[in-house]
């Protein structure tokens, strides 16, 4: 089964300008939560815009935003990717073992980009994001009332990744697309802790693909975090 290829790209949505630090640039992305599919009966009419502070300081080229993960509210700087709905962070930053909100799943993802790739389990946990304009550049996510909390966000942990996959102070990637752009392999047992032999990325990828083919592991669409966001109105 061929691996999925996703082009990493910076968000192009323009919003009210933030105040950049000297020698840097920063923008505010305004995202209107709308899945493109029918809203549930009884849902409040009209989506509310969500304003997410973004910056290109962390990576130097691609735009990123800051999110808070799990019960410990671990701060992660994630690249904004308009070509997927995958949300993933590195194990160096986030360890599900220390997260009391973490719920392992039977899902694992293998994602190949034009400039790298990774493999890892999918965890459901809490995620918080949003905040005041310029919050990323000042190192603050804003006051508590300005944050949006998702209680069951699917987050992949990139246990095995190509060297240099996330550079600078980037800790992962957050897709801005919707349903059907976030597929995973569905096993019969939990994928966290990682149940397969561990090795370097390329060897791990070959071993993982062998398991997928030999066991005829099916793929499923993982409901992206924007689905839960829209359900909140």
Short mmCIF file of C-alpha atoms in Angstrom, two decimals:
data_model
loop_
_atom_site.label_atom_id
_atom_site.label_comp_id
_atom_site.label_asym_id
_atom_site.label_seq_id
_atom_site.Cartn_x
_atom_site.Cartn_y
_atom_site.Cartn_z
CA UNK A 1 0.00 0.00 0.00
CA UNK A 2 1.60 3.33 -1.01
CA UNK A 3 2.30 5.88 1.64
CA UNK A 4 0.47 9.16 1.67
CA UNK A 5 2.32 12.23 0.47
CA UNK A 6 1.41 15.61 1.87
CA UNK A 7 2.93 18.90 0.88
CA UNK A 8 3.91 21.06 3.82
CA UNK A 9 2.79 24.62 3.24
CA UNK A 10 2.32 27.85 5.15
CA UNK A 11 -1.11 29.27 5.81
CA UNK A 12 -2.03 32.09 3.46
CA UNK A 13 -5.14 33.36 5.21
CA UNK A 14 -4.65 37.00 6.16
CA UNK A 15 -6.16 38.59 9.21
CA UNK A 16 -5.56 41.71 11.31
CA UNK A 17 -1.85 42.31 11.61
CA UNK A 18 -0.14 41.48 14.89
CA UNK A 19 2.71 43.55 16.28
CA UNK A 20 5.88 41.72 15.19
CA UNK A 21 9.11 41.59 17.13
CA UNK A 22 12.11 43.36 15.58
CA UNK A 23 13.31 41.50 12.50
CA UNK A 24 10.37 39.11 12.48
CA UNK A 25 6.94 38.95 10.97
CA UNK A 26 3.68 37.74 12.45
CA UNK A 27 0.05 37.48 11.35
CA UNK A 28 -3.22 36.44 12.81
CA UNK A 29 -5.10 33.67 11.05
CA UNK A 30 -8.86 33.68 11.28
CA UNK A 31 -10.40 30.27 10.86
CA UNK A 32 -14.16 29.83 10.47
CA UNK A 33 -15.16 26.36 11.66
CA UNK A 34 -17.27 24.76 8.93
CA UNK A 35 -16.85 21.13 7.93
CA UNK A 36 -18.58 21.40 4.60
CA UNK A 37 -21.09 18.78 5.76
CA UNK A 38 -24.47 19.13 7.39
CA UNK A 39 -24.46 20.39 10.96
CA UNK A 40 -26.17 18.29 13.60
CA UNK A 41 -29.85 18.96 14.18
CA UNK A 42 -30.37 21.51 16.90
CA UNK A 43 -26.88 23.02 16.61
CA UNK A 44 -26.62 26.76 17.05
CA UNK A 45 -26.91 28.54 13.66
CA UNK A 46 -23.88 30.25 12.21
CA UNK A 47 -20.26 29.30 12.98
CA UNK A 48 -18.13 31.55 15.17
CA UNK A 49 -14.70 32.59 13.88
CA UNK A 50 -11.67 31.42 15.84
CA UNK A 51 -8.65 33.70 15.82
CA UNK A 52 -5.30 31.91 16.16
CA UNK A 53 -2.06 33.91 16.59
CA UNK A 54 0.57 32.72 14.09
CA UNK A 55 4.22 33.53 13.45
CA UNK A 56 7.11 32.55 11.17
CA UNK A 57 9.72 33.13 13.88
CA UNK A 58 9.94 29.52 15.07
CA UNK A 59 10.71 27.96 11.68
CA UNK A 60 12.03 30.92 9.71
CA UNK A 61 9.77 30.22 6.72
CA UNK A 62 6.59 28.23 7.44
CA UNK A 63 4.00 29.77 9.71
CA UNK A 64 3.28 28.12 13.04
CA UNK A 65 0.91 28.43 15.99
CA UNK A 66 1.11 27.42 19.62
CA UNK A 67 -1.17 24.82 21.21
CA UNK A 68 -1.40 23.38 24.72
CA UNK A 69 -1.56 19.58 25.01
CA UNK A 70 -2.86 17.29 27.71
CA UNK A 71 -3.44 17.65 31.43
CA UNK A 72 -0.05 19.34 31.84
CA UNK A 73 -0.86 21.88 29.11
CA UNK A 74 2.44 21.26 27.34
CA UNK A 75 3.11 24.16 24.94
CA UNK A 76 3.88 23.04 21.38
CA UNK A 77 4.80 25.18 18.37
CA UNK A 78 3.23 23.45 15.36
CA UNK A 79 3.59 24.19 11.65
CA UNK A 80 0.28 25.07 9.98
CA UNK A 81 -0.39 22.74 7.06
CA UNK A 82 -3.20 23.54 4.61
CA UNK A 83 -2.79 20.17 2.85
CA UNK A 84 -3.86 17.84 5.67
CA UNK A 85 -5.93 17.60 8.83
CA UNK A 86 -3.28 15.65 10.74
CA UNK A 87 -2.17 16.88 14.16
CA UNK A 88 1.15 15.50 15.40
CA UNK A 89 3.85 16.38 17.95
CA UNK A 90 7.28 14.99 18.77
CA UNK A 91 7.89 12.62 21.70
CA UNK A 92 10.73 14.87 22.89
CA UNK A 93 8.08 17.44 23.80
CA UNK A 94 5.00 15.39 24.70
CA UNK A 95 4.97 12.11 26.63
CA UNK A 96 1.49 10.54 26.92
CA UNK A 97 2.63 8.58 29.99
CA UNK A 98 2.60 11.80 32.00
CA UNK A 99 -0.78 12.96 30.68
CA UNK A 100 -3.78 12.00 32.83
CA UNK A 101 -6.10 13.04 29.98
CA UNK A 102 -4.44 10.71 27.44
CA UNK A 103 -6.51 7.87 26.01
CA UNK A 104 -4.62 5.40 23.75
CA UNK A 105 -6.29 4.28 20.53
CA UNK A 106 -5.85 1.38 18.12
CA UNK A 107 -4.66 3.78 15.43
CA UNK A 108 -1.20 4.45 14.00
CA UNK A 109 -0.16 6.89 11.30
CA UNK A 110 2.59 6.85 8.70
CA UNK A 111 2.97 10.20 6.95
CA UNK A 112 5.54 11.08 4.28
CA UNK A 113 6.15 14.73 3.36
CA UNK A 114 8.23 16.16 0.56
CA UNK A 115 10.81 17.07 3.21
CA UNK A 116 10.54 14.23 5.72
CA UNK A 117 8.15 11.85 7.41
CA UNK A 118 7.19 10.05 10.61
CA UNK A 119 5.42 7.06 12.17
CA UNK A 120 3.60 6.91 15.48
CA UNK A 121 0.53 6.11 17.58
CA UNK A 122 -2.58 8.27 17.82
CA UNK A 123 -3.61 9.49 21.29
CA UNK A 124 -6.87 11.21 22.21
CA UNK A 125 -6.33 13.99 24.75
CA UNK A 126 -7.19 17.58 25.59
CA UNK A 127 -5.94 20.43 23.42
CA UNK A 128 -6.20 24.18 23.97
CA UNK A 129 -5.48 26.92 21.44
CA UNK A 130 -6.41 30.44 20.38
CA UNK A 131 -5.69 33.60 22.33
CA UNK A 132 -4.83 37.25 22.00
CA UNK A 133 -3.14 38.73 18.91
CA UNK A 134 0.64 38.47 19.25
CA UNK A 135 0.47 35.86 22.01
CA UNK A 136 2.95 33.52 20.30
CA UNK A 137 5.64 36.16 19.87
CA UNK A 138 5.32 37.18 23.52
CA UNK A 139 5.33 33.60 24.76
CA UNK A 140 1.80 33.77 26.21
CA UNK A 141 -1.30 31.95 25.04
CA UNK A 142 -3.58 34.68 26.38
CA UNK A 143 -6.02 34.64 29.25
CA UNK A 144 -8.02 31.50 30.05
CA UNK A 145 -11.36 32.84 28.70
CA UNK A 146 -9.78 33.38 25.25
CA UNK A 147 -8.71 29.74 24.89
CA UNK A 148 -10.74 27.03 23.20
CA UNK A 149 -10.53 23.58 24.83
CA UNK A 150 -11.10 20.32 22.97
CA UNK A 151 -11.44 17.32 25.26
CA UNK A 152 -10.91 14.53 22.75
CA UNK A 153 -8.45 15.76 20.11
CA UNK A 154 -6.65 13.03 18.11
CA UNK A 155 -2.92 13.74 18.33
CA UNK A 156 -0.23 11.53 16.77
CA UNK A 157 3.11 11.17 18.53
CA UNK A 158 5.98 11.02 16.01
CA UNK A 159 7.90 8.22 17.76
CA UNK A 160 9.95 7.57 14.62
CA UNK A 161 10.82 10.42 12.30
CA UNK A 162 13.33 11.32 9.65
CA UNK A 163 16.26 13.39 10.90
CA UNK A 164 15.55 17.11 10.65
CA UNK A 165 11.85 16.50 10.15
CA UNK A 166 10.92 19.44 12.41
CA UNK A 167 13.59 22.13 12.63
CA UNK A 168 14.26 25.11 14.86
CA UNK A 169 11.81 25.33 17.72
CA UNK A 170 9.05 23.50 15.82
CA UNK A 171 7.49 20.65 17.80
CA UNK A 172 5.04 19.21 15.27
CA UNK A 173 2.40 19.97 12.67
CA UNK A 174 -1.28 20.96 12.70
CA UNK A 175 -3.41 20.43 9.60
CA UNK A 176 -6.03 23.03 8.73
CA UNK A 177 -8.07 20.84 6.39
CA UNK A 178 -11.12 18.74 7.16
CA UNK A 179 -12.46 15.19 7.02
CA UNK A 180 -10.86 12.53 4.76
CA UNK A 181 -7.38 14.07 4.91
CA UNK A 182 -6.38 12.35 8.14
CA UNK A 183 -6.19 8.60 7.57
CA UNK A 184 -4.64 6.03 9.91
CA UNK A 185 -4.08 2.28 10.15
CA UNK A 186 -6.51 0.56 12.51
CA UNK A 187 -5.03 -2.29 14.55
CA UNK A 188 -6.87 -4.67 16.88
CA UNK A 189 -4.96 -3.56 19.97
CA UNK A 190 -3.70 -0.17 21.27
CA UNK A 191 -0.71 1.33 19.51
CA UNK A 192 0.54 3.14 22.61
CA UNK A 193 2.94 2.18 24.04
CA UNK A 194 4.37 1.33 20.60
CA UNK A 195 3.94 -2.47 20.26
CA UNK A 196 6.33 -3.10 17.37
CA UNK A 197 10.13 -3.52 17.27
CA UNK A 198 11.89 -0.15 17.26
CA UNK A 199 14.64 0.97 14.88
CA UNK A 200 15.80 3.97 12.85
CA UNK A 201 13.13 5.70 10.76
CA UNK A 202 13.79 4.08 7.38
CA UNK A 203 14.08 0.59 8.86
CA UNK A 204 11.02 1.22 11.01
CA UNK A 205 9.04 2.34 7.97
CA UNK A 206 9.97 -0.82 6.05
CA UNK A 207 9.09 -3.01 9.04
CA UNK A 208 5.82 -1.16 9.60
CA UNK A 209 4.76 -1.49 5.98
CA UNK A 210 5.56 -5.21 6.08
CA UNK A 211 3.23 -5.57 9.08
CA UNK A 212 0.53 -3.57 7.30
CA UNK A 213 0.67 -5.79 4.22
CA UNK A 214 1.13 -9.15 5.93
CA UNK A 215 -1.70 -8.56 8.42
CA UNK A 216 -3.91 -6.73 5.92
CA UNK A 217 -4.38 -3.80 8.31
CA UNK A 218 -7.24 -1.52 7.16
CA UNK A 219 -7.15 2.26 6.95
CA UNK A 220 -9.78 4.54 8.47
CA UNK A 221 -10.44 8.26 8.46
CA UNK A 222 -9.61 9.88 11.80
CA UNK A 223 -12.14 12.61 12.60
CA UNK A 224 -9.99 15.76 12.73
CA UNK A 225 -9.96 18.10 15.71
CA UNK A 226 -11.96 20.68 13.67
CA UNK A 227 -14.97 18.34 13.89
CA UNK A 228 -15.00 18.65 17.67
CA UNK A 229 -14.34 22.37 17.33
CA UNK A 230 -17.42 22.83 15.17
CA UNK A 231 -19.56 20.75 17.50
CA UNK A 232 -18.78 23.35 20.16
CA UNK A 233 -20.23 26.03 17.86
#
